[in-house]
mmCIF file of C-alpha atoms and ligand atoms in Angstrom:
data_model
loop_
_atom_site.group_PDB
_atom_site.id
_atom_site.type_symbol
_atom_site.label_atom_id
_atom_site.label_comp_id
_atom_site.label_asym_id
_atom_site.label_seq_id
_atom_site.Cartn_x
_atom_site.Cartn_y
_atom_site.Cartn_z
ATOM 1 C CA MET A 1 0.000 0.000 0.000
ATOM 2 C CA GLU A 2 1.304 3.482 -0.797
ATOM 3 C CA ASP A 3 2.453 5.456 2.249
ATOM 4 C CA GLU A 4 -0.210 8.149 2.142
ATOM 5 C CA ILE A 5 -2.996 5.564 2.048
ATOM 6 C CA ALA A 6 -1.629 3.929 5.199
ATOM 7 C CA GLU A 7 -1.497 7.193 7.217
ATOM 8 C CA VAL A 8 -4.398 8.344 9.389
ATOM 9 C CA ALA A 9 -5.771 11.672 8.179
ATOM 10 C CA VAL A 10 -6.621 14.318 10.757
ATOM 11 C CA PRO A 11 -10.447 14.150 10.371
ATOM 12 C CA ALA A 12 -10.429 10.392 11.075
ATOM 13 C CA HIS A 13 -8.115 10.939 14.052
ATOM 14 C CA ILE A 14 -10.389 13.631 15.487
ATOM 15 C CA ARG A 15 -13.519 11.463 15.066
ATOM 16 C CA LEU A 16 -11.760 8.530 16.749
ATOM 17 C CA HIS A 17 -10.630 10.625 19.733
ATOM 18 C CA GLN A 18 -13.976 12.396 19.959
ATOM 19 C CA GLN A 19 -15.619 9.183 21.067
ATOM 20 C CA LYS A 20 -13.446 9.225 24.218
ATOM 21 C CA SER A 21 -13.756 12.960 24.836
ATOM 22 C CA PRO A 22 -16.236 14.860 27.019
ATOM 23 C CA HIS A 23 -16.411 17.391 24.155
ATOM 24 C CA SER A 24 -17.805 15.008 21.598
ATOM 25 C CA THR A 25 -20.157 17.508 20.042
ATOM 26 C CA GLU A 26 -20.605 18.329 16.414
ATOM 27 C CA GLN A 27 -19.847 21.957 17.352
ATOM 28 C CA TYR A 28 -16.436 21.088 18.769
ATOM 29 C CA THR A 29 -15.451 18.820 15.884
ATOM 30 C CA GLY A 30 -16.516 21.518 13.393
ATOM 31 C CA LEU A 31 -14.411 24.057 15.278
ATOM 32 C CA LEU A 32 -11.290 21.903 14.923
ATOM 33 C CA TYR A 33 -11.955 21.286 11.215
ATOM 34 C CA ASP A 34 -12.382 25.003 10.486
ATOM 35 C CA LEU A 35 -9.263 25.829 12.473
ATOM 36 C CA ILE A 36 -7.288 23.295 10.461
ATOM 37 C CA LEU A 37 -8.679 24.697 7.225
ATOM 38 C CA SER A 38 -7.586 28.182 8.323
ATOM 39 C CA GLY A 39 -4.094 26.773 8.954
ATOM 40 C CA LYS A 40 -3.971 25.270 5.473
ATOM 41 C CA THR A 41 -5.054 28.590 3.971
ATOM 42 C CA ILE A 42 -2.347 30.480 5.898
ATOM 43 C CA SER A 43 0.217 27.846 4.893
ATOM 44 C CA ARG A 44 -0.617 28.398 1.211
ATOM 45 C CA ARG A 45 -0.173 32.143 1.542
ATOM 46 C CA ILE A 46 3.161 31.743 3.354
ATOM 47 C CA ASN A 47 4.455 29.363 0.690
ATOM 48 C CA LYS A 48 3.805 32.026 -1.928
ATOM 49 C CA ALA A 49 5.190 34.870 0.178
ATOM 50 C CA GLY A 50 8.312 35.454 -1.919
ATOM 51 C CA LEU A 51 6.194 35.664 -5.096
ATOM 52 C CA LEU A 52 3.422 37.986 -3.954
ATOM 53 C CA ASP A 53 3.803 41.408 -2.401
ATOM 54 C CA ILE A 54 3.080 40.139 1.100
ATOM 55 C CA LEU A 55 6.511 40.340 2.731
ATOM 56 C CA GLY A 56 7.549 43.182 5.011
ATOM 57 C CA GLY A 57 5.645 45.395 7.395
ATOM 58 C CA THR A 58 2.293 47.128 7.082
ATOM 59 C CA GLY A 59 3.759 50.247 8.710
ATOM 60 C CA GLU A 60 1.471 49.766 11.722
ATOM 61 C CA VAL A 61 2.325 48.927 15.327
ATOM 62 C CA ASN A 62 0.098 46.425 17.157
ATOM 63 C CA VAL A 63 -1.308 46.423 20.683
ATOM 64 C CA GLN A 64 1.956 44.796 21.868
ATOM 65 C CA GLY A 65 3.987 47.739 20.526
ATOM 66 C CA GLU A 66 5.442 45.554 17.760
ATOM 67 C CA ASN A 67 5.619 46.206 14.002
ATOM 68 C CA VAL A 68 2.804 44.427 12.185
ATOM 69 C CA GLN A 69 3.977 42.320 9.237
ATOM 70 C CA LYS A 70 1.706 41.950 6.219
ATOM 71 C CA LEU A 71 1.501 38.210 6.794
ATOM 72 C CA ASP A 72 0.578 38.783 10.474
ATOM 73 C CA GLU A 73 -2.339 40.814 9.254
ATOM 74 C CA ILE A 74 -3.332 38.261 6.576
ATOM 75 C CA ALA A 75 -3.202 35.318 9.025
ATOM 76 C CA ASN A 76 -5.216 37.319 11.554
ATOM 77 C CA ARG A 77 -7.898 38.144 8.972
ATOM 78 C CA ILE A 78 -8.134 34.543 7.720
ATOM 79 C CA LEU A 79 -8.629 33.209 11.244
ATOM 80 C CA ILE A 80 -11.190 35.814 12.278
ATOM 81 C CA TYR A 81 -13.182 35.464 9.051
ATOM 82 C CA ARG A 82 -13.326 31.669 9.024
ATOM 83 C CA MET A 83 -13.692 31.063 12.730
ATOM 84 C CA GLU A 84 -16.420 33.639 13.259
ATOM 85 C CA ARG A 85 -18.532 31.573 10.848
ATOM 86 C CA CYS A 86 -17.754 28.126 12.311
ATOM 87 C CA GLY A 87 -20.843 28.048 14.537
ATOM 88 C CA ALA A 88 -18.992 26.795 17.614
ATOM 89 C CA LEU A 89 -17.612 30.023 19.080
ATOM 90 C CA CYS A 90 -19.050 32.780 21.198
ATOM 91 C CA ALA A 91 -15.814 34.820 21.235
ATOM 92 C CA MET A 92 -12.248 35.001 19.996
ATOM 93 C CA ALA A 93 -9.109 36.838 21.048
ATOM 94 C CA SER A 94 -6.048 37.438 18.915
ATOM 95 C CA GLU A 95 -2.564 38.589 19.816
ATOM 96 C CA GLU A 96 -3.026 41.258 17.136
ATOM 97 C CA GLU A 97 -6.289 42.703 18.487
ATOM 98 C CA PRO A 98 -6.512 44.962 21.549
ATOM 99 C CA ASN A 99 -9.915 43.629 22.667
ATOM 100 C CA PHE A 100 -11.652 40.283 22.471
ATOM 101 C CA ILE A 101 -13.999 39.725 19.516
ATOM 102 C CA PRO A 102 -17.532 38.609 20.337
ATOM 103 C CA VAL A 103 -19.044 36.544 17.511
ATOM 104 C CA SER A 104 -21.439 38.750 15.585
ATOM 105 C CA PRO A 105 -25.162 37.980 16.131
ATOM 106 C CA GLU A 106 -25.503 37.426 12.359
ATOM 107 C CA PHE A 107 -23.632 34.106 12.777
ATOM 108 C CA PRO A 108 -24.625 31.052 14.802
ATOM 109 C CA ARG A 109 -22.926 31.086 18.205
ATOM 110 C CA GLY A 110 -21.580 28.197 20.247
ATOM 111 C CA ASP A 111 -20.038 27.647 23.677
ATOM 112 C CA TYR A 112 -16.360 27.785 22.817
ATOM 113 C CA ILE A 113 -13.757 30.543 22.966
ATOM 114 C CA LEU A 114 -10.737 30.600 20.653
ATOM 115 C CA ILE A 115 -7.531 32.430 21.583
ATOM 116 C CA PHE A 116 -4.747 32.633 19.023
ATOM 117 C CA ASP A 117 -1.453 34.096 17.986
ATOM 118 C CA PRO A 118 -2.054 34.207 14.218
ATOM 119 C CA LEU A 119 1.605 34.226 13.208
ATOM 120 C CA ASP A 120 4.133 33.712 15.937
ATOM 121 C CA GLY A 121 7.751 34.561 15.180
ATOM 122 C CA SER A 122 6.735 36.974 12.453
ATOM 123 C CA SER A 123 9.999 38.909 12.626
ATOM 124 C CA ASN A 124 11.420 35.810 10.878
ATOM 125 C CA ILE A 125 9.024 35.853 7.921
ATOM 126 C CA ASP A 126 11.151 37.925 5.560
ATOM 127 C CA VAL A 127 14.123 35.586 5.957
ATOM 128 C CA ASN A 128 12.108 32.424 5.261
ATOM 129 C CA ILE A 129 12.469 30.963 8.771
ATOM 130 C CA ASN A 130 9.721 28.917 10.446
ATOM 131 C CA VAL A 131 6.713 30.736 11.853
ATOM 132 C CA GLY A 132 3.521 29.304 13.291
ATOM 133 C CA THR A 133 -0.050 29.775 14.468
ATOM 134 C CA ILE A 134 -0.667 28.967 18.150
ATOM 135 C CA PHE A 135 -4.197 28.272 19.387
ATOM 136 C CA SER A 136 -6.006 27.638 22.632
ATOM 137 C CA ILE A 137 -9.630 26.547 22.979
ATOM 138 C CA LEU A 138 -11.643 27.243 26.122
ATOM 139 C CA ARG A 139 -15.263 26.654 26.988
ATOM 140 C CA ARG A 140 -17.441 29.470 28.158
ATOM 141 C CA PRO A 141 -17.775 29.099 31.955
ATOM 142 C CA GLN A 142 -20.858 27.110 32.894
ATOM 143 C CA GLY A 143 -23.813 29.132 34.040
ATOM 144 C CA THR A 144 -22.902 32.177 31.907
ATOM 145 C CA SER A 145 -25.222 33.314 29.157
ATOM 146 C CA GLY A 146 -26.080 36.467 27.225
ATOM 147 C CA ASP A 147 -23.311 38.719 25.962
ATOM 148 C CA VAL A 148 -19.798 37.423 26.467
ATOM 149 C CA CYS A 149 -17.692 39.515 28.834
ATOM 150 C CA LEU A 150 -13.934 39.700 29.324
ATOM 151 C CA GLU A 151 -14.106 37.642 32.548
ATOM 152 C CA ASP A 152 -15.428 34.690 30.506
ATOM 153 C CA LEU A 153 -12.102 34.625 28.659
ATOM 154 C CA LEU A 154 -9.778 35.113 31.634
ATOM 155 C CA GLN A 155 -9.431 31.440 32.530
ATOM 156 C CA ALA A 156 -6.395 29.517 33.752
ATOM 157 C CA GLY A 157 -4.646 27.313 31.182
ATOM 158 C CA ALA A 158 -5.840 24.246 33.086
ATOM 159 C CA GLN A 159 -9.342 25.002 31.741
ATOM 160 C CA GLN A 160 -8.274 24.558 28.095
ATOM 161 C CA VAL A 161 -10.127 21.845 26.204
ATOM 162 C CA ALA A 162 -7.662 21.801 23.316
ATOM 163 C CA ALA A 163 -4.484 23.578 22.259
ATOM 164 C CA GLY A 164 -1.848 23.331 19.599
ATOM 165 C CA TYR A 165 0.041 24.972 16.796
ATOM 166 C CA ILE A 166 0.534 24.856 13.073
ATOM 167 C CA LEU A 167 4.188 25.173 12.158
ATOM 168 C CA TYR A 168 4.926 26.567 8.707
ATOM 169 C CA GLY A 169 8.375 25.252 7.861
ATOM 170 C CA PRO A 170 10.057 22.988 5.322
ATOM 171 C CA SER A 171 6.811 21.064 5.729
ATOM 172 C CA THR A 172 3.662 22.323 7.440
ATOM 173 C CA MET A 173 2.839 20.499 10.661
ATOM 174 C CA LEU A 174 -0.151 20.475 12.971
ATOM 175 C CA VAL A 175 0.561 19.481 16.574
ATOM 176 C CA PHE A 176 -2.308 19.438 19.025
ATOM 177 C CA THR A 177 -3.801 18.001 22.168
ATOM 178 C CA THR A 178 -7.366 17.569 23.280
ATOM 179 C CA GLY A 179 -6.157 16.277 26.652
ATOM 180 C CA GLN A 180 -5.441 12.784 25.338
ATOM 181 C CA GLY A 181 -1.753 13.035 24.521
ATOM 182 C CA VAL A 182 -0.028 15.084 21.849
ATOM 183 C CA HIS A 183 -0.221 14.122 18.204
ATOM 184 C CA GLY A 184 1.625 15.570 15.218
ATOM 185 C CA PHE A 185 0.412 15.644 11.613
ATOM 186 C CA THR A 186 2.274 16.648 8.467
ATOM 187 C CA LEU A 187 0.481 18.373 5.618
ATOM 188 C CA ASP A 188 0.630 16.357 2.433
ATOM 189 C CA PRO A 189 0.302 19.124 -0.173
ATOM 190 C CA GLY A 190 -0.622 16.564 -2.848
ATOM 191 C CA VAL A 191 -3.838 15.527 -1.123
ATOM 192 C CA GLY A 192 -4.232 18.752 0.888
ATOM 193 C CA GLU A 193 -4.633 16.908 4.175
ATOM 194 C CA PHE A 194 -2.726 16.579 7.443
ATOM 195 C CA LEU A 195 -1.607 12.969 7.960
ATOM 196 C CA LEU A 196 -0.604 11.491 11.298
ATOM 197 C CA SER A 197 3.205 11.452 11.276
ATOM 198 C CA HIS A 198 4.047 11.801 14.992
ATOM 199 C CA PRO A 199 1.565 9.822 17.129
ATOM 200 C CA ASP A 200 1.667 10.221 20.900
ATOM 201 C CA ILE A 201 4.687 12.538 21.215
ATOM 202 C CA ARG A 202 6.604 12.273 24.511
ATOM 203 C CA ILE A 203 9.247 14.821 25.602
ATOM 204 C CA PRO A 204 12.439 13.104 26.767
ATOM 205 C CA GLU A 205 12.811 13.454 30.560
ATOM 206 C CA ARG A 206 16.017 15.393 30.098
ATOM 207 C CA GLY A 207 17.465 17.016 27.004
ATOM 208 C CA LYS A 208 20.806 18.315 25.775
ATOM 209 C CA ILE A 209 19.706 21.694 24.444
ATOM 210 C CA TYR A 210 18.861 25.004 26.122
ATOM 211 C CA SER A 211 17.147 27.713 24.122
ATOM 212 C CA VAL A 212 17.151 31.348 25.194
ATOM 213 C CA ASN A 213 17.962 34.783 23.766
ATOM 214 C CA GLU A 214 21.316 35.136 25.495
ATOM 215 C CA GLY A 215 21.762 38.632 24.098
ATOM 216 C CA TYR A 216 19.622 39.845 27.003
ATOM 217 C CA SER A 217 21.640 38.065 29.719
ATOM 218 C CA ASN A 218 22.796 41.366 31.234
ATOM 219 C CA CYS A 219 19.137 42.302 31.749
ATOM 220 C CA TRP A 220 18.067 38.988 33.366
ATOM 221 C CA ASP A 221 17.533 38.334 37.044
ATOM 222 C CA GLU A 222 20.244 36.387 38.893
ATOM 223 C CA ALA A 223 18.204 33.140 38.860
ATOM 224 C CA ALA A 224 18.002 33.186 35.048
ATOM 225 C CA ARG A 225 21.769 33.806 34.828
ATOM 226 C CA GLN A 226 22.434 30.922 37.222
ATOM 227 C CA SER A 227 20.068 28.662 35.270
ATOM 228 C CA VAL A 228 21.954 29.233 32.038
ATOM 229 C CA ALA A 229 25.283 28.758 33.858
ATOM 230 C CA TYR A 230 23.886 25.411 35.095
ATOM 231 C CA PHE A 231 23.141 24.254 31.534
ATOM 232 C CA LYS A 232 26.491 25.494 30.229
ATOM 233 C CA GLY A 233 28.506 23.893 33.003
ATOM 234 C CA THR A 234 29.255 20.296 33.931
ATOM 235 C CA ASP A 235 27.660 20.360 37.361
ATOM 236 C CA ASN A 236 24.271 19.404 35.935
ATOM 237 C CA LEU A 237 22.424 16.070 35.625
ATOM 238 C CA ALA A 238 23.986 15.398 32.223
ATOM 239 C CA GLN A 239 27.433 16.250 33.671
ATOM 240 C CA ALA A 240 28.200 17.952 30.353
ATOM 241 C CA PRO A 241 27.480 21.330 28.762
ATOM 242 C CA TYR A 242 24.212 21.555 26.850
ATOM 243 C CA SER A 243 24.089 22.838 23.269
ATOM 244 C CA SER A 244 22.450 26.180 22.588
ATOM 245 C CA ARG A 245 19.790 26.674 19.890
ATOM 246 C CA TYR A 246 17.569 29.730 19.420
ATOM 247 C CA VAL A 247 15.477 30.281 16.312
ATOM 248 C CA GLY A 248 13.600 33.255 17.775
ATOM 249 C CA SER A 249 10.285 31.716 16.701
ATOM 250 C CA LEU A 250 8.663 30.305 19.819
ATOM 251 C CA VAL A 251 6.732 27.664 17.859
ATOM 252 C CA ALA A 252 9.893 26.414 16.150
ATOM 253 C CA ASP A 253 11.950 26.470 19.350
ATOM 254 C CA PHE A 254 9.148 24.696 21.218
ATOM 255 C CA HIS A 255 8.686 22.104 18.466
ATOM 256 C CA ARG A 256 12.361 21.164 18.664
ATOM 257 C CA THR A 257 12.151 21.011 22.455
ATOM 258 C CA LEU A 258 9.081 18.764 22.258
ATOM 259 C CA LEU A 259 10.819 16.288 19.960
ATOM 260 C CA TYR A 260 14.418 16.401 21.240
ATOM 261 C CA GLY A 261 13.916 17.468 24.854
ATOM 262 C CA GLY A 262 15.725 20.249 26.705
ATOM 263 C CA ILE A 263 14.381 23.617 27.739
ATOM 264 C CA TYR A 264 13.085 26.827 26.156
ATOM 265 C CA MET A 265 13.377 29.906 28.368
ATOM 266 C CA TYR A 266 12.061 33.443 28.170
ATOM 267 C CA PRO A 267 13.015 34.880 31.576
ATOM 268 C CA PRO A 268 11.924 38.241 32.954
ATOM 269 C CA VAL A 269 14.128 41.102 31.754
ATOM 270 C CA VAL A 270 14.636 44.453 33.475
ATOM 271 C CA GLU A 271 12.276 46.434 31.195
ATOM 272 C CA LYS A 272 9.859 43.498 30.945
ATOM 273 C CA PRO A 273 9.531 42.027 34.466
ATOM 274 C CA GLN A 274 6.800 39.716 33.178
ATOM 275 C CA GLY A 275 8.915 38.589 30.226
ATOM 276 C CA LYS A 276 7.737 39.040 26.652
ATOM 277 C CA LEU A 277 5.487 36.097 25.958
ATOM 278 C CA ARG A 278 1.726 36.260 26.221
ATOM 279 C CA LEU A 279 0.102 33.957 28.764
ATOM 280 C CA MET A 280 -3.148 33.193 26.965
ATOM 281 C CA CYS A 281 -2.102 32.845 23.337
ATOM 282 C CA GLU A 282 1.472 31.553 23.726
ATOM 283 C CA ALA A 283 2.495 30.185 27.140
ATOM 284 C CA ALA A 284 -0.734 28.427 28.227
ATOM 285 C CA PRO A 285 -1.379 26.456 25.002
ATOM 286 C CA LEU A 286 2.266 25.332 24.821
ATOM 287 C CA ALA A 287 2.151 24.434 28.534
ATOM 288 C CA PHE A 288 -0.878 22.206 27.877
ATOM 289 C CA LEU A 289 1.073 20.459 25.088
ATOM 290 C CA ALA A 290 4.229 20.137 27.224
ATOM 291 C CA GLU A 291 2.335 18.560 30.116
ATOM 292 C CA GLN A 292 0.388 16.234 27.849
ATOM 293 C CA ALA A 293 3.726 15.086 26.381
ATOM 294 C CA GLY A 294 5.118 14.388 29.865
ATOM 295 C CA GLY A 295 7.028 17.666 30.312
ATOM 296 C CA LEU A 296 6.645 20.789 32.440
ATOM 297 C CA ALA A 297 5.965 24.507 31.994
ATOM 298 C CA SER A 298 6.697 27.037 34.717
ATOM 299 C CA ASP A 299 7.141 30.768 35.242
ATOM 300 C CA GLY A 300 10.034 29.907 37.583
ATOM 301 C CA HIS A 301 7.757 29.639 40.601
ATOM 302 C CA ARG A 302 4.358 28.384 39.461
ATOM 303 C CA ARG A 303 2.874 25.964 36.986
ATOM 304 C CA ILE A 304 1.902 28.022 33.911
ATOM 305 C CA MET A 305 -1.410 26.139 33.681
ATOM 306 C CA ASP A 306 -2.429 27.450 37.137
ATOM 307 C CA ILE A 307 -1.972 31.145 36.373
ATOM 308 C CA VAL A 308 -5.247 33.031 36.017
ATOM 309 C CA PRO A 309 -4.734 35.954 33.608
ATOM 310 C CA ASP A 310 -5.655 39.376 34.978
ATOM 311 C CA GLN A 311 -5.925 40.851 31.482
ATOM 312 C CA LEU A 312 -6.279 39.607 27.918
ATOM 313 C CA HIS A 313 -2.685 40.356 26.964
ATOM 314 C CA ALA A 314 -1.095 39.328 30.280
ATOM 315 C CA ARG A 315 2.547 38.268 29.909
ATOM 316 C CA THR A 316 4.563 35.672 31.754
ATOM 317 C CA PRO A 317 8.124 34.425 32.033
ATOM 318 C CA LEU A 318 8.325 30.927 30.510
ATOM 319 C CA PHE A 319 10.498 27.877 31.225
ATOM 320 C CA ILE A 320 9.181 24.910 29.270
ATOM 321 C CA GLY A 321 10.363 21.483 28.203
ATOM 322 C CA SER A 322 11.811 18.329 29.737
ATOM 323 C CA THR A 323 10.747 17.629 33.325
ATOM 324 C CA GLN A 324 14.246 17.430 34.787
ATOM 325 C CA ASP A 325 15.458 20.557 32.999
ATOM 326 C CA VAL A 326 12.475 22.713 34.025
ATOM 327 C CA ALA A 327 12.632 21.326 37.589
ATOM 328 C CA ALA A 328 16.318 22.339 37.741
ATOM 329 C CA VAL A 329 15.391 25.939 36.863
ATOM 330 C CA GLU A 330 12.565 25.966 39.424
ATOM 331 C CA ALA A 331 15.027 24.760 42.077
ATOM 332 C CA ILE A 332 17.369 27.651 41.203
ATOM 333 C CA TYR A 333 14.488 30.186 41.325
ATOM 334 C CA LYS A 334 13.527 28.830 44.765
ATOM 335 C CA ARG A 335 16.991 29.773 46.058
ATOM 336 C CA TYR A 336 16.541 33.367 44.858
ATOM 337 C CA LYS A 337 12.963 33.883 46.055
HETATM 338 P P1 AHM B 1 5.588 37.512 18.175
HETATM 339 O O1 AHM B 1 4.397 36.683 18.563
HETATM 340 O O2 AHM B 1 5.216 38.963 18.024
HETATM 341 O O3 AHM B 1 6.296 36.984 16.973
HETATM 342 O O4 AHM B 1 6.612 37.522 19.425
HETATM 343 C C1 AHM B 1 6.953 36.354 20.072
HETATM 344 C C2 AHM B 1 8.304 35.901 19.637
HETATM 345 C C3 AHM B 1 8.519 34.440 19.897
HETATM 346 O O5 AHM B 1 8.206 33.712 18.783
HETATM 347 C C4 AHM B 1 9.985 34.352 20.164
HETATM 348 O O6 AHM B 1 10.345 33.275 20.973
HETATM 349 C C5 AHM B 1 10.261 35.659 20.821
HETATM 350 O O7 AHM B 1 9.270 36.565 20.374
HETATM 351 C C6 AHM B 1 11.561 36.189 20.416
HETATM 352 O O8 AHM B 1 11.772 37.364 21.095
HETATM 353 P P2 AHM B 1 13.233 37.981 21.228
HETATM 354 O O9 AHM B 1 13.547 38.545 19.882
HETATM 355 O O10 AHM B 1 13.081 38.999 22.296
HETATM 356 O O11 AHM B 1 14.150 36.851 21.615
HETATM 357 MG MG1 MG B 2 3.878 35.150 19.324
#
């Protein structure tokens, strides 16, 4: 049998897992399908980026104070347009939008909330380096009805019903969890479908790679400096220096960490005491994946999944990856508390 016939396609995988899930509704399955379709649409646009006039910035600055890239804007529009019509959502929130987006009354509404970073790592787009879409799916808190309010969205990561990312790289990959392990799919452009290529991903208990923007080391707190010294030295569990890798695209750095093990770190820096990464659309969904793959995600003191956001664009320091490597950082932070 040819390879692609033997692989499980994502719709079949979702239907199979749905039977075991508490969210086995048509609404929820439709939501995942439309999200995946949005990812395929974004992937197509990215693949053509060098040919169309969609590289570079729009000239605008987003709510995060960062330059908006044209592809950021395109990915954001694709997701909002498609997902608003999927019939499963009551609200969305995007890294690119200052406020949450209630689903317009002209479309059917559902019980789910979608939070996303439409194109993470977008400063890498113009140099053809991996970028990705990160998503987190929550359920509207039980007992709430009527118009959605901000409080409905401000839920701890532990409340997520699904999370994942689509990585646009040499091949496009979908990696997601619905709370039953982490599964990776590779887009077969010939048939236009994601096929199961990485079933039940497990993060190695300890890795050999640390990933951090070391250019900011003079601005870190002492615990972050000591953590990196630990990985660079020989007085660690591996008894050997770790290698350093930093793409500068969180999705790509996390994907490597998920498959090879090790740790990704974005510590607090002097001007950004909460770090740079967004809790709801970056740290929490990746923390759900890390835990489901047998790893850990921490802000140095607390489990990321336990942090309740106090605002839509709340930020958090992030230490994520192999259990032993993240635990080592937490132990160092404990000494500096
Ligand atoms: P973005 O979502 O606006 O692209 O910002 C997040 C990105 C992450 O992908 C990456 O890990 C980090 O910013 C890199 O930041 P820095 O350049 O400070 O290392
Ligand atoms: Mg991002």
